Coordinates of C-alpha atoms and ligand atoms in Angstrom, one line a residue:
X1 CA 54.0 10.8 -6.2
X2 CA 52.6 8.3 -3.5
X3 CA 55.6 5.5 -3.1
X4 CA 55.0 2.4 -4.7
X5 CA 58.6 0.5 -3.6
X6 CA 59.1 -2.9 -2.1
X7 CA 60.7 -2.8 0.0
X8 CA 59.9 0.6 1.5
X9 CA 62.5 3.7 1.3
X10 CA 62.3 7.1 2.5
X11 CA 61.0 9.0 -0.9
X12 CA 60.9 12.2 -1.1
X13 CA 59.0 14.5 -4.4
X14 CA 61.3 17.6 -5.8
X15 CA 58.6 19.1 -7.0
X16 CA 60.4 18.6 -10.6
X17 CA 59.2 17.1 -13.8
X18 CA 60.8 14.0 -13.6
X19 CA 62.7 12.6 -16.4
X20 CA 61.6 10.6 -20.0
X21 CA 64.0 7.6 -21.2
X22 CA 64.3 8.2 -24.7
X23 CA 66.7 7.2 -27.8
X24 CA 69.1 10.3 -26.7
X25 CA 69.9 8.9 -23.1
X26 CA 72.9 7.0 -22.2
X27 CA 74.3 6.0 -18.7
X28 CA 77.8 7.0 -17.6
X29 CA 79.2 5.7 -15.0
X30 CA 83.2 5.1 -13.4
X31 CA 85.6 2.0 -14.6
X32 CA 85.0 0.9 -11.2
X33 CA 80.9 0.3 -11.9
X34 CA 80.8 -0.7 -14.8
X35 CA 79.3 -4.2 -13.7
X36 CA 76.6 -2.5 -12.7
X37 CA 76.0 -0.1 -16.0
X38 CA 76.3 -3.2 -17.7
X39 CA 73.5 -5.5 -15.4
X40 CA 71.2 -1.6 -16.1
X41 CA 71.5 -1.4 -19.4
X42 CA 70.7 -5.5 -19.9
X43 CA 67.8 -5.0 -17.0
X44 CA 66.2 -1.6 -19.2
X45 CA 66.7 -2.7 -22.8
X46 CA 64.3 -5.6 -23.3
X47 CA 61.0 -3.6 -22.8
X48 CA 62.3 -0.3 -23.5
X49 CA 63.8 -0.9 -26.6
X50 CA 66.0 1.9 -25.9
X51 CA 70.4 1.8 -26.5
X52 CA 70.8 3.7 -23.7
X53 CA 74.6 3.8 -24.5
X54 CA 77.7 3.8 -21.9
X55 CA 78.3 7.8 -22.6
X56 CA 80.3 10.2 -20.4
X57 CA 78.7 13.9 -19.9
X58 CA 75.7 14.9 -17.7
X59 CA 72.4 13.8 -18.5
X60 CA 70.5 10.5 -19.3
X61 CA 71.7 8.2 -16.1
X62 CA 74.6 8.5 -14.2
X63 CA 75.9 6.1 -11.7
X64 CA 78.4 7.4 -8.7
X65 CA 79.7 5.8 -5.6
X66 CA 79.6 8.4 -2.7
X67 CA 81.3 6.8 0.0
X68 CA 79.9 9.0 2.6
X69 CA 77.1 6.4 2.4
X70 CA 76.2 3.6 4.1
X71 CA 77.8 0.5 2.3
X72 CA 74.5 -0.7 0.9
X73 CA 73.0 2.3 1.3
X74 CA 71.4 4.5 -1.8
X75 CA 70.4 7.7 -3.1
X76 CA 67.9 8.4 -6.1
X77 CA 67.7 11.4 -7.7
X78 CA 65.2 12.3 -10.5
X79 CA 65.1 15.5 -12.3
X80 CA 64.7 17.2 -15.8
X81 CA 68.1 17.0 -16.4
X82 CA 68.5 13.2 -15.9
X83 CA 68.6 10.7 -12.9
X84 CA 71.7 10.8 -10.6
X85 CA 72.1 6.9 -8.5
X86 CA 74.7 7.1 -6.0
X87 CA 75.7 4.5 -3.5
X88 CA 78.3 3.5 -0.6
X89 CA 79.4 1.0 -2.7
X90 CA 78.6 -0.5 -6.1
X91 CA 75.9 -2.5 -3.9
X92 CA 75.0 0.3 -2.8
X93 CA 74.2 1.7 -6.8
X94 CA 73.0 -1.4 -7.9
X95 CA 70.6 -1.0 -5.1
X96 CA 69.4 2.2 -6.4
X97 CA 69.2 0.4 -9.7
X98 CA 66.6 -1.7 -8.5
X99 CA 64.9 1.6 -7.1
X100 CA 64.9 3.1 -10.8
X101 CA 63.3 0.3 -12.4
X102 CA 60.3 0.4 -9.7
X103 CA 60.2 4.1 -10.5
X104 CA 59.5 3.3 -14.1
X105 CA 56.2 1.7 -15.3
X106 CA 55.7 -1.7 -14.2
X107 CA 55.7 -3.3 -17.7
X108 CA 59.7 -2.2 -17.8
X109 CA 60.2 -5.8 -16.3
X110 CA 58.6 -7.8 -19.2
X111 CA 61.5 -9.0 -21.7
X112 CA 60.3 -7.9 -25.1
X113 CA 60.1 -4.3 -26.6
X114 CA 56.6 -2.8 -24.9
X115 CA 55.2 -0.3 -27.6
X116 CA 53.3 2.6 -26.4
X117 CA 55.2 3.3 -22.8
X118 CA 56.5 6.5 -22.2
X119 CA 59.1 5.9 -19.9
X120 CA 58.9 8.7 -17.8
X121 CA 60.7 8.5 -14.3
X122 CA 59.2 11.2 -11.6
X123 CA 60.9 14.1 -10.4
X124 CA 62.0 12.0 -6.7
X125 CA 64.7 12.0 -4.3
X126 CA 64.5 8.4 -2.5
X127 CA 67.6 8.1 0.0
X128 CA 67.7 4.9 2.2
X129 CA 70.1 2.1 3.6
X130 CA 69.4 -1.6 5.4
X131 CA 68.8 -1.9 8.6
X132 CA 70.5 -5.6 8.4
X133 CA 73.9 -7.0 6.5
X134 CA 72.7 -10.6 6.0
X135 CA 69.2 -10.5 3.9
X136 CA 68.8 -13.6 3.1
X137 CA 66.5 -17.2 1.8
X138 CA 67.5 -20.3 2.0
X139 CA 66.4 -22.5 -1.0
X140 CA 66.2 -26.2 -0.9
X141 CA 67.0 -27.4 -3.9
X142 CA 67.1 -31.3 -2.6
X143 CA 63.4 -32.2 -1.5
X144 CA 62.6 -31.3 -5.5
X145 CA 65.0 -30.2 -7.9
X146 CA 65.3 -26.7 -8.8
X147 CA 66.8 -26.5 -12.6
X148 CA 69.7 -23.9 -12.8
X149 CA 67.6 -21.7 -14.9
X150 CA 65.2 -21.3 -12.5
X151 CA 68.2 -20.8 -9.6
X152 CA 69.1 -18.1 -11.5
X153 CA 65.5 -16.5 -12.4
X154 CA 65.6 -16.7 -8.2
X155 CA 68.2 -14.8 -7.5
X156 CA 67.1 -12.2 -10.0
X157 CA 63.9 -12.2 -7.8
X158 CA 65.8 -11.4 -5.0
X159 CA 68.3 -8.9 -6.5
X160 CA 64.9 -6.9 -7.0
X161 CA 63.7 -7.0 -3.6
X162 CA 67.3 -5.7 -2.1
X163 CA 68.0 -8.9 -0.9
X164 CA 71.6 -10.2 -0.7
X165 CA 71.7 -13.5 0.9
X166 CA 71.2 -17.3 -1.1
X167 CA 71.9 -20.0 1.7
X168 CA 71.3 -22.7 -1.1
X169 CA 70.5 -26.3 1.1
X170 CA 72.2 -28.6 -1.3
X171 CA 72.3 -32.1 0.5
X172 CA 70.3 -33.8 2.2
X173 CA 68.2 -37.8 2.9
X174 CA 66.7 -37.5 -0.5
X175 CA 69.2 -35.8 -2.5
X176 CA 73.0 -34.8 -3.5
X177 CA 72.9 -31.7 -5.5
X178 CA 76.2 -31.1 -6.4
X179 CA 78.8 -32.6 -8.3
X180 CA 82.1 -33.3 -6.3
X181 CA 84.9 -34.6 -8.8
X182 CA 86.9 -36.8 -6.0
X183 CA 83.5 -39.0 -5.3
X184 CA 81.3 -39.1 -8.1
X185 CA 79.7 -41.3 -6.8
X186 CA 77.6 -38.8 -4.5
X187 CA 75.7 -37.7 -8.2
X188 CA 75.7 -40.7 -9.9
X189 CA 73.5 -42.0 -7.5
X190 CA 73.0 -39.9 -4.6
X191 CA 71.5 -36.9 -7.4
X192 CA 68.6 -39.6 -8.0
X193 CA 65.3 -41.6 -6.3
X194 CA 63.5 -44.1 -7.3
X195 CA 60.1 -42.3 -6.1
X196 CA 58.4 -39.4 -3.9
X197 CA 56.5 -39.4 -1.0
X198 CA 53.4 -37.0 -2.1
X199 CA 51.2 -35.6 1.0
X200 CA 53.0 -34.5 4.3
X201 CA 51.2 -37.7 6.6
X202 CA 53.4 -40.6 7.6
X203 CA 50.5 -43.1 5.8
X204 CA 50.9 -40.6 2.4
X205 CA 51.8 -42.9 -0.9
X206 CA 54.5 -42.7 -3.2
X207 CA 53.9 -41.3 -6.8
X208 CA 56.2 -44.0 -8.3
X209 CA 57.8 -42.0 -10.3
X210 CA 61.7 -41.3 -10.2
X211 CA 63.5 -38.1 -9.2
X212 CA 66.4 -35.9 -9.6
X213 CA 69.1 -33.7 -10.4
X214 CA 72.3 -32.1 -9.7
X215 CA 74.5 -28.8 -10.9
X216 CA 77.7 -29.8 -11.9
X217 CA 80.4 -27.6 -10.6
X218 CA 80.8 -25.5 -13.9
X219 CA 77.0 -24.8 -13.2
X220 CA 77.8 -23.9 -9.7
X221 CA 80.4 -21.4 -11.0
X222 CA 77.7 -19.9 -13.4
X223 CA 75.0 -19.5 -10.1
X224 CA 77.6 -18.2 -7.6
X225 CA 78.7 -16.0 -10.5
X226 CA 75.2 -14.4 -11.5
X227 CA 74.8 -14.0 -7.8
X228 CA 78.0 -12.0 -7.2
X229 CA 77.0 -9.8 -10.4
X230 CA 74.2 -8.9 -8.5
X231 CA 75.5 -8.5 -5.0
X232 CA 74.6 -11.5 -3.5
X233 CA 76.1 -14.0 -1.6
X234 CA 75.6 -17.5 -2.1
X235 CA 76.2 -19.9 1.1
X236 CA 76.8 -23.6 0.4
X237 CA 75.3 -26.1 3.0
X238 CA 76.9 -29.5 3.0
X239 CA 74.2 -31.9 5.9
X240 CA 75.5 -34.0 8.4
X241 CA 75.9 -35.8 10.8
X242 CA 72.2 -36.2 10.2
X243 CA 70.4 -35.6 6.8
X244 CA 73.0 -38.1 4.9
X245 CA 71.0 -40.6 3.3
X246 CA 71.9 -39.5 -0.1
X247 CA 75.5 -39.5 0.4
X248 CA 75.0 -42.9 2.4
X249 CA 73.3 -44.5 -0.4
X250 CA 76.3 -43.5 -2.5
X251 CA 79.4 -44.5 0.1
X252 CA 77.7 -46.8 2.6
X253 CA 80.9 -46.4 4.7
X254 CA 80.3 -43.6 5.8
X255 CA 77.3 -44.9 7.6
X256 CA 77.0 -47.0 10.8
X257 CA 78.3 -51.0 10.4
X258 CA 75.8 -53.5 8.7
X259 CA 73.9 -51.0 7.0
X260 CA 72.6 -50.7 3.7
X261 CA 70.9 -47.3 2.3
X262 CA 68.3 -45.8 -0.7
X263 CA 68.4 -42.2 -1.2
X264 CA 65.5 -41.6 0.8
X265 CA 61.9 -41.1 -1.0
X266 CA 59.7 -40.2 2.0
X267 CA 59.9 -37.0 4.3
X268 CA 60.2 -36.4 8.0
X269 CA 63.7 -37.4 10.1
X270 CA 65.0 -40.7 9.4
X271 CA 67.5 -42.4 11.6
X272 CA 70.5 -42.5 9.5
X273 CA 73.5 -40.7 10.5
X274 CA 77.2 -41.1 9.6
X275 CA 79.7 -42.6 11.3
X276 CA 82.3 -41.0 13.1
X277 CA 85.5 -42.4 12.3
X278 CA 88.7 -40.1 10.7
X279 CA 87.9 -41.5 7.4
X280 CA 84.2 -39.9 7.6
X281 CA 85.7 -36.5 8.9
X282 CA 88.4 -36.7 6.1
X283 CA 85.5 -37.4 3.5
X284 CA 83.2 -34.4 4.6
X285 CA 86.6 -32.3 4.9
X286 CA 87.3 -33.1 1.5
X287 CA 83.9 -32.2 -0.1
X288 CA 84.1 -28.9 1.7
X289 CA 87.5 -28.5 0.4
X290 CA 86.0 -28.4 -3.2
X291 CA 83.0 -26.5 -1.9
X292 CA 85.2 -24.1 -0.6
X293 CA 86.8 -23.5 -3.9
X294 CA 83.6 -23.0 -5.7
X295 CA 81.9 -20.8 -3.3
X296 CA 84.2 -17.4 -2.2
X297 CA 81.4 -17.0 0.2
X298 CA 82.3 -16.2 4.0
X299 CA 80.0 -18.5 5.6
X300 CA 80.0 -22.2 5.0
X301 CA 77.2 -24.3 5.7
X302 CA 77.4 -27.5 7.8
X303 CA 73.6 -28.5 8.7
X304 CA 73.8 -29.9 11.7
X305 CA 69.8 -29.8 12.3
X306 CA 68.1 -33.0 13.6
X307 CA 70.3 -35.4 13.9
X308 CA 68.8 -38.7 15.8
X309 CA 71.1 -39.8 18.4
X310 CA 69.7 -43.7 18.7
X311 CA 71.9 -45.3 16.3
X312 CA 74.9 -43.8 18.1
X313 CA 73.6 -44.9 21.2
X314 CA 73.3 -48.7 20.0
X315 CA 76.3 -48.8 18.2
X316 CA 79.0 -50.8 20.1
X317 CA 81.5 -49.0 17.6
X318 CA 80.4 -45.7 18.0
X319 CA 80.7 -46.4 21.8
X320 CA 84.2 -47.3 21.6
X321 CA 84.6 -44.2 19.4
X322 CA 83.2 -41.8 21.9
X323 CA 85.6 -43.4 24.9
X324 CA 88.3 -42.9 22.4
X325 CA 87.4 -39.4 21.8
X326 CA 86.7 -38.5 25.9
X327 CA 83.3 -37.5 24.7
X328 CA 80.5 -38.3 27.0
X329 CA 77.8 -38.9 25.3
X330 CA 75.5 -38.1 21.9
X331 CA 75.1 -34.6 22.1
X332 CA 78.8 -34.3 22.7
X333 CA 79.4 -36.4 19.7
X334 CA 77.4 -34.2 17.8
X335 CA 79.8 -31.1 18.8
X336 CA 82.8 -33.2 18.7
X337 CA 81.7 -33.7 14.8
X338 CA 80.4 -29.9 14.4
X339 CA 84.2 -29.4 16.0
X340 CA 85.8 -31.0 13.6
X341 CA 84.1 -29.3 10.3
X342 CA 84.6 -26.1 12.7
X343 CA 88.4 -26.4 12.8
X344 CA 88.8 -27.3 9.6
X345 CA 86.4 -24.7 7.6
X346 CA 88.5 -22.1 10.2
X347 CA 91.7 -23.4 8.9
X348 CA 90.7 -22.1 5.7
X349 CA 89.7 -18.7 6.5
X350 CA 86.0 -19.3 6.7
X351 CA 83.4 -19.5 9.3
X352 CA 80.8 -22.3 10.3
X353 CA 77.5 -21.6 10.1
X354 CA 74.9 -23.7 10.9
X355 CA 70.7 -24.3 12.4
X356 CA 70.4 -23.8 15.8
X357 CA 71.1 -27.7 17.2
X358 CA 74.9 -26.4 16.9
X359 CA 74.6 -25.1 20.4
X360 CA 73.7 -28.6 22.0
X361 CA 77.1 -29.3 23.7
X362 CA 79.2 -26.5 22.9
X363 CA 80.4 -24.6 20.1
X364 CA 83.4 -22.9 18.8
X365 CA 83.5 -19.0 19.3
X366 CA 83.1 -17.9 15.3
X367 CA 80.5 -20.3 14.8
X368 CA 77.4 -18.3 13.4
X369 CA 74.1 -19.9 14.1
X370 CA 70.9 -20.0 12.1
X371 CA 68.0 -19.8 14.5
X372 CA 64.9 -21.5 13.3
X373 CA 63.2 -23.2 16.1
X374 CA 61.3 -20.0 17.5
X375 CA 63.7 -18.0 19.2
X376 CA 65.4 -19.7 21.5
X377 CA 68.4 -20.5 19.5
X378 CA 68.7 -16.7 18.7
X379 CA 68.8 -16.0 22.5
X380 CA 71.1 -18.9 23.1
X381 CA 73.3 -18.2 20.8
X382 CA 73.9 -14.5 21.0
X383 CA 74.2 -14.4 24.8
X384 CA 77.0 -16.8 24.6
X385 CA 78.6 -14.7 21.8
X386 CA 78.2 -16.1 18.5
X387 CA 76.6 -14.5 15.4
X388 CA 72.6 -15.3 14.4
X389 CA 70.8 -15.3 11.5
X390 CA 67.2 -15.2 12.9
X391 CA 65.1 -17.6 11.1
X392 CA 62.2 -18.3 13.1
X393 CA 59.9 -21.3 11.8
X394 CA 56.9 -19.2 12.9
X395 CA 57.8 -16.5 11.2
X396 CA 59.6 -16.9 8.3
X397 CA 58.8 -20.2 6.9
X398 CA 57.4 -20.2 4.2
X399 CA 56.5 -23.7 3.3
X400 CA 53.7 -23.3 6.3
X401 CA 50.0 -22.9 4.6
X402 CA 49.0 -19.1 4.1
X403 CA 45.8 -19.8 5.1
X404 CA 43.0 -22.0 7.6
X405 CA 41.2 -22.4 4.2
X406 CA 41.2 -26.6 3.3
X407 CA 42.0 -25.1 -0.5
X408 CA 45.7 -24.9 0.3
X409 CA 47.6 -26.7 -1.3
X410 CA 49.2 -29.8 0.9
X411 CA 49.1 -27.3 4.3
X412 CA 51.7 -28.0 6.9
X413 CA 52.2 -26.1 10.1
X414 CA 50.9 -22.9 11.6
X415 CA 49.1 -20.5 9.3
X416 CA 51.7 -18.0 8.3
X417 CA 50.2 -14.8 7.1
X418 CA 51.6 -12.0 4.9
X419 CA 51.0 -9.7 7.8
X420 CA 53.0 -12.4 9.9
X421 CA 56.2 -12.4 7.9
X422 CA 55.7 -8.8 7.9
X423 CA 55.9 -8.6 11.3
X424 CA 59.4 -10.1 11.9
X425 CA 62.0 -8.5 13.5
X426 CA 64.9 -10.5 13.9
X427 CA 66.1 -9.3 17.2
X428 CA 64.6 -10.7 20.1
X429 CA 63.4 -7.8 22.6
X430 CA 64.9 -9.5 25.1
X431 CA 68.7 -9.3 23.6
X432 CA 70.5 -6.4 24.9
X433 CA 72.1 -3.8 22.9
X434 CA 75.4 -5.4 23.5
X435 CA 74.0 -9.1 22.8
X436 CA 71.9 -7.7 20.1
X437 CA 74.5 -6.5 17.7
X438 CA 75.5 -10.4 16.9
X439 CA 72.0 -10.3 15.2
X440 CA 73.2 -10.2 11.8
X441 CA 70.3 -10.1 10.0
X442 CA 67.4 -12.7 9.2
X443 CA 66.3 -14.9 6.4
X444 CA 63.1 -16.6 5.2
X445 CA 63.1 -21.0 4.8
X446 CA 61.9 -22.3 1.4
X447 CA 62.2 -26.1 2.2
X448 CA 60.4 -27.6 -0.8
X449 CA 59.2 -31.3 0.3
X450 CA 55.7 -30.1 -1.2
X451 CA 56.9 -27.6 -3.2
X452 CA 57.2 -29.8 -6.7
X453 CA 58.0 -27.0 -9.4
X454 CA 59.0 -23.7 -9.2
X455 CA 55.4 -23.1 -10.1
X456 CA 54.3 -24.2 -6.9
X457 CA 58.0 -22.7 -5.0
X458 CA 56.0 -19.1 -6.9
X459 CA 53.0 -19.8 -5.2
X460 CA 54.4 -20.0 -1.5
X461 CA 57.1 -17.5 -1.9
X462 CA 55.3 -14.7 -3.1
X463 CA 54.1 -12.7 -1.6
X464 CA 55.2 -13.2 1.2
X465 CA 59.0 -12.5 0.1
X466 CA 58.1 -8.9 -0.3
X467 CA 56.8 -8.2 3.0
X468 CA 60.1 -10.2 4.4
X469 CA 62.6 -7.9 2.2
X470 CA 60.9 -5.3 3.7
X471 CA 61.0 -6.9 7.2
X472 CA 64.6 -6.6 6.6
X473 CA 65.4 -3.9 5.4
X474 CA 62.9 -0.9 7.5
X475 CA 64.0 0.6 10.2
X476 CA 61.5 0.1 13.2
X477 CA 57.7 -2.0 12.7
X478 CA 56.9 -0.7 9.4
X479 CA 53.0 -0.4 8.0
X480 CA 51.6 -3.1 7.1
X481 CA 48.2 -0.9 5.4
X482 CA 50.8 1.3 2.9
X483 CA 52.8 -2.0 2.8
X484 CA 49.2 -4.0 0.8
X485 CA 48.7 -0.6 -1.0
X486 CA 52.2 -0.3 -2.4
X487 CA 51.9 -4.0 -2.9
X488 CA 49.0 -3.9 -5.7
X489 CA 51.7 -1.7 -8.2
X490 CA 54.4 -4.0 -7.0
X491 CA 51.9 -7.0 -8.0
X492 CA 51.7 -5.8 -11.6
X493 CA 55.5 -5.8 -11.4
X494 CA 55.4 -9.4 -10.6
X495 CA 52.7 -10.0 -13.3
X496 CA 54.8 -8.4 -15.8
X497 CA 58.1 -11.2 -14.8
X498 CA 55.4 -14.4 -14.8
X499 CA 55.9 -14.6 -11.2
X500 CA 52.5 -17.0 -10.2
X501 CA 52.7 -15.6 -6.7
X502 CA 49.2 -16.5 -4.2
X503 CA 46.5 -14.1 -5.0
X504 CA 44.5 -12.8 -1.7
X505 CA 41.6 -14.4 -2.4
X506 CA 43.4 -17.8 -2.4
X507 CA 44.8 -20.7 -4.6
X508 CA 43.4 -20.2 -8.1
X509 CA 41.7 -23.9 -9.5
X510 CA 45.4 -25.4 -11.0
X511 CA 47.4 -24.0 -7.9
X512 CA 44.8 -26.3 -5.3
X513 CA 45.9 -30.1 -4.1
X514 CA 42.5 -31.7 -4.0
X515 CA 42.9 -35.0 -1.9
X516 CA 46.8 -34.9 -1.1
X517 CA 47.1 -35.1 2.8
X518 CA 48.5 -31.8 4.8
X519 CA 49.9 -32.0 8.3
X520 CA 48.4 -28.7 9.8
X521 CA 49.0 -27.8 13.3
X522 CA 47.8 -25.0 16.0
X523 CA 50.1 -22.3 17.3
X524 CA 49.8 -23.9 20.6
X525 CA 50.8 -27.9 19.4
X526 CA 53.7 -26.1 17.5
X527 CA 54.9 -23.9 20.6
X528 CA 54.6 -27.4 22.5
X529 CA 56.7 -28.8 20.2
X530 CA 59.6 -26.2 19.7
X531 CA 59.8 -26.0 23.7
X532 CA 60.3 -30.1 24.1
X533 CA 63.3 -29.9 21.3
X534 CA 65.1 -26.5 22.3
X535 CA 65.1 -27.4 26.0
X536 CA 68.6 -28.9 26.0
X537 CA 70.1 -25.3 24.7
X538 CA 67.8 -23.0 27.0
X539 CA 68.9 -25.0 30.0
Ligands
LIG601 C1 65.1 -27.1 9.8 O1 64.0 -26.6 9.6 N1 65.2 -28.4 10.0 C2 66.3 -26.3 9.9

C-alpha cells in the first residue's frame, strides 16, 4: 500500500489481508478512553452505516493506551483479525483514530450512509509521534465573524490533520467577540459595525452594510468543550494596549481623555490605544478573570502586537502617568502594561503569551512569545529564555495571495506557496540546541480582513493547512513530491467533508474578486519592512 496520510507517518505493509468493517465489528476500548470510542464510533457511523458497538473481546477495533509511547505518539495496526490503535495517551489513540479513518476509503468522511463501500482497512502497521507539542492556528474570528458552527466544523478540520492548538483572536479595532457578564456593554455594542472596508488599499470603499457577532459564554463553553473532546487546546486572546477600538467604542474610558470611538470599519493600525490608569488594568484584569474561567487552557493571550505609541507621547496625562510609574518612555509603557496582565495572569496559575512586540522593553521570564514578524522575535526571544511559538508571516500566513496570478482574490503580501508553508521549520538554524528547545512548536495565522465567509476562510486555508500539519509534525525537511502525491487522495478526503479548498490551477469563477483592490508586495519590500519594525528587539 503506497501511504496516502496527511500528515505523513512512518507506515509500514504486514504483508496481511487487512481488515473489512462489517455489521459484526465492535470497538472495545478501557473506562479510561472511552471519550475517544465514543468521538470513533460518531466519526465512522454516518457513511458506514455500521453499529460498530462498545464490545469487549478481541477483534473488530480495539483501542489501548501503551505508555511506553510518546505522549501524542501512535501506533496502527491492521490485520485479519481486527485493527489494534494504541497510544501514549488518549491523544495519543485519538491520533491513531484519525490515522484509521485515512486508511479507510475517502468517502468514510461524508455524513450520510454511502451504499456500495466495502470498508476494507489494509493489512499496515503505521507507528509515529510529533516532532512539536504546540501545533497550532490562530483564527480571527473579529475582522469577519465566524458562526460557532463553523468554529466548531474548524476544529474538526484540525482534529484530522493531528493538529492540537486553536489560538482563537477574539478582540480586536473592529470587533468584541465574546460575551463578558460584568460589561456587557463590550457585545452590545462592541460585537457590531456600522460597515466594512472591502479591498486591502487605504482609498478602498465601504460596503455599507453592517457587521457582527459574538459567542456568548455558554457558546464558548460548547467550543472549548468540542476542542478538549478532540485534544485540542483552545487559547483565548484578549488585544491591548493597541487593537481596542471595539472595547473603546463600548467604555470610552478606557481610552485616552477627549476621545470619542466607533468600532472600527476600515483595516490597517489605527491610533487608538487605552489608557493606562489602575481602573484600565483593573478592567482588562477583570475580563481575563472571566476568560480565565471559561478557557482551562495554559496559555492566555494578551495581544500586545502594534500598538502606536503617538497618542501616549502627546498625552499630558499619560506623561504624568509614566513619571508616576518611573517608566521612561513608550516602549516601557508598553511592558509596564504587558507587566501588569503578566503578574496578574501568573497569579492565577497561567502564563502570558503574546506576538513578538512583547520583547520591546523587557519581559517577564514565563512569558511565551508568538513570533510572527520573520524570525527575529523567535531568535530574540529564545536566546533570552522564553518559550516561542514560531509563526513567521512569510511562512505561515496564510491570508498572503497563493499565487502572482491577478485572479486571486483581494491579494495581500508575498506569494505564499503550498511548497512554502511546506517548508517551515520552526526552529531557526541559528538557535542552539540549548536555545532551541524553548521552540515549542509553530502555528499558521488565519487573519480574516478579506476573508468574508468561511467559504472564502476554505479557500485560503486549504491546502495549505495540510502541508503546515505536516510541517509540524515530520521529523527533518520532509518531501514535498510524495507530499502533492499523497495530497490528491487526501483531496477527495476534503471533497467528501465540502471543504472548498484552492484548486492548483487557481480560483474557480465564484472564488475570484474581480475589481476589489489587493495590496501585494515583493519579498524584498516585505523583508524591508519586517527589518525597520523588529530593530528595537534585535538591538
Ligand atoms: C500580527 O500579524 N499583527 C500579529
Amino acid at each position: 500500500m503506497v501511504s496516502t496520510l496527511v500528515p505523513a507517518a512512518a507506515l509500514s505493509e504486514t504483508g496481511e489481508d487487512g481488515f473489512v468493517l462489517d455489521a459484526s465489528t465492535g470497538i472495545a476500548a478501557s473506562d479510561e478512553l472511552e471519550g475517544v470510542l465514543t468521538w470513533l464510533q460518531s466519526a465512522l457511523r454516518p457513511a458506514t452505516g455500521l453499529p460498530l458497538h462498545r464490545r469487549d473481546g478481541d477483534g473488530g477495533i480495539r483501542l489501548a493506551i501503551d505508555p511506553a509511547l510518546a505522549v501524542e505518539g501512535f501506533r496502527v495496526e491492521v490485520g485479519p483479525a481486527g485493527v489494534r490503535i494504541e497510544g501514549g495517551s488518549a491523544a495519543g489513540v485519538f491520533a491513531g483514530c484519525q490515522v484509521l479513518l485515512q486508511l479507510l476509503p475517502p468517502s468514510v468522511y461524508r455524513r450520510a450512509r454511502v451504499t456500495g463501500e466495502t470498508w476494507r482497512i489494509p493489512g499496515v502497521r503505521v507507528q509515529d509521534r510529533p516532532r512539536f507539542g504546540w501545533r497550532g492556528v490562530m483564527l480571527d474570528v473579529v475582522r469577519h465573524f465566524m458562526p460557532k458552527h463553523d468554529v466548531l466544523r474548524f476544529i474538526d478540520l484540525m482534529a484530522m490533520h493531528r493538529l492540537n492548538t486553536l489560538h482563537l483572536h477574539l478582540t480586536d479595532d473592529q470587533g468584541w467577540r465574546i460575551e463578558i457578564r460584568k460589561y456587557p456593554r463590550l457585545t452590545e455594542v462592541g460585537a457590531w459595525r456600522h460597515e466594512t472596508q472591502v479591498g486591502a488599499s487605504r482609498e478602498s470603499p465601504t460596503d455599507g452594510r453592517p457587521h457582527g457577532g459574538f459567542y456568548t459564554q455558554d457558546d464558548i463553553r460548547e467550543i472549548v468543550q468540542y476542542a478538549a473532546d478532540r485534544f485540542i487546546a483552545v487559547v483565548p486572546e484578549i488585544e491591548s494596549p493597541g487593537h481596542v477600538q471595539a472595547a473603546l467604542a463600548a467604555y470610552p474610558e478606557l481610552g485616552l481623555a477627549g476621545r470619542s470611538y466607533d468600532v472600527f470599519t476600515r483595516w490597517g493600525i489605527n491610533d487608538n490605544v487605552l489608557n493606562v490608569e489602575e481602573s484600565t488594568v483593573d478592567f482588562f484584569t477583570d475580563v481575563l478573570d472571566e476568560v480565565m474561567e471559561l478557557f482551562p487552557s495554559s496559555y492566555i493571550g494578551v495581544g500586545g502586537d502594534e500598538c502606536p505609541k503617538d497618542q501616549w507621547h502627546e498625552d499630558p496625562r499619560t506623561q504624568e502617568r509614566m513619571r508616576e510609574l518611573g517608566v521612561g518612555d513608550e516602549e516601557q509603557l508598553q511592558a509596564w502594561w504587558i507587566g501588569r496582565l503578566d503578574q496578574h495572569i501568573t497569579s492565577r496559575g497561567r502564563r502570558l503569551f503574546g506576538w513578538d512586540e512583547i520583547l520591546e522593553g523587557g519581559l517577564a521570564a514565563g512569558a511565551t512569545v508568538a513570533s510572527w514578524r520573520g524570525r527575529a522575535g523567535a531568535l530574540v526571544a529564545a536566546r533570552r529564555g522564553h518559550d516561542v511559538v514560531s509563526c513567521p508571516d512569510d511562512l505561515v500566513y496564510l491570508d498572503y495571495r497563493q499565487s502572482d496570478s491577478p485572479d486571486e482574490p483581494i491579494p495581500v503580501s508575498i506569494v505564499l506557496s503550498l511548497e512554502d508553508v511546506y517548508g517551515f521549520d520552526p526552529v531557526p538554524p541559528e538557535l542552539t540546541e540549548a536555545e532551541a528547545r524553548h521552540v515549542l512548536g509553530g502555528q499558521a495565522n488565519v487573519w480574516t480582513e478579506h476573508m468574508d465567509s468561511p467559504r472564502t476562510v476554505d479557500y485560503l486555508v486549504f491546502p495549505r493547512l495540510c502541508a503546515l500539519a505536516e510541517a509540524l509534525w515530520r521529523e527533518g525537511p520532509g518531501d514535498f513530491g510524495d507530499f502533492t502525491r499523497r495530497l490528491a487522495t487526501h483531496l477527495e478526503r476534503l471533497d467528501a467533508i465540502g471543504v472548498e479548498y484552492r484548486r492548483s490551477s487557481g480560483p474557480l469563477p465564484w472564488q475570484r474578486r474581480p475589481g476589489i483592490v489587493g495590496r501585494p508586495s515583493t519579498r524584498e519590500e516585505r523583508e524591508a519592512y519586517i527589518r525597520s519594525v523588529v530593530a528595537n528587539i534585535v538591538s
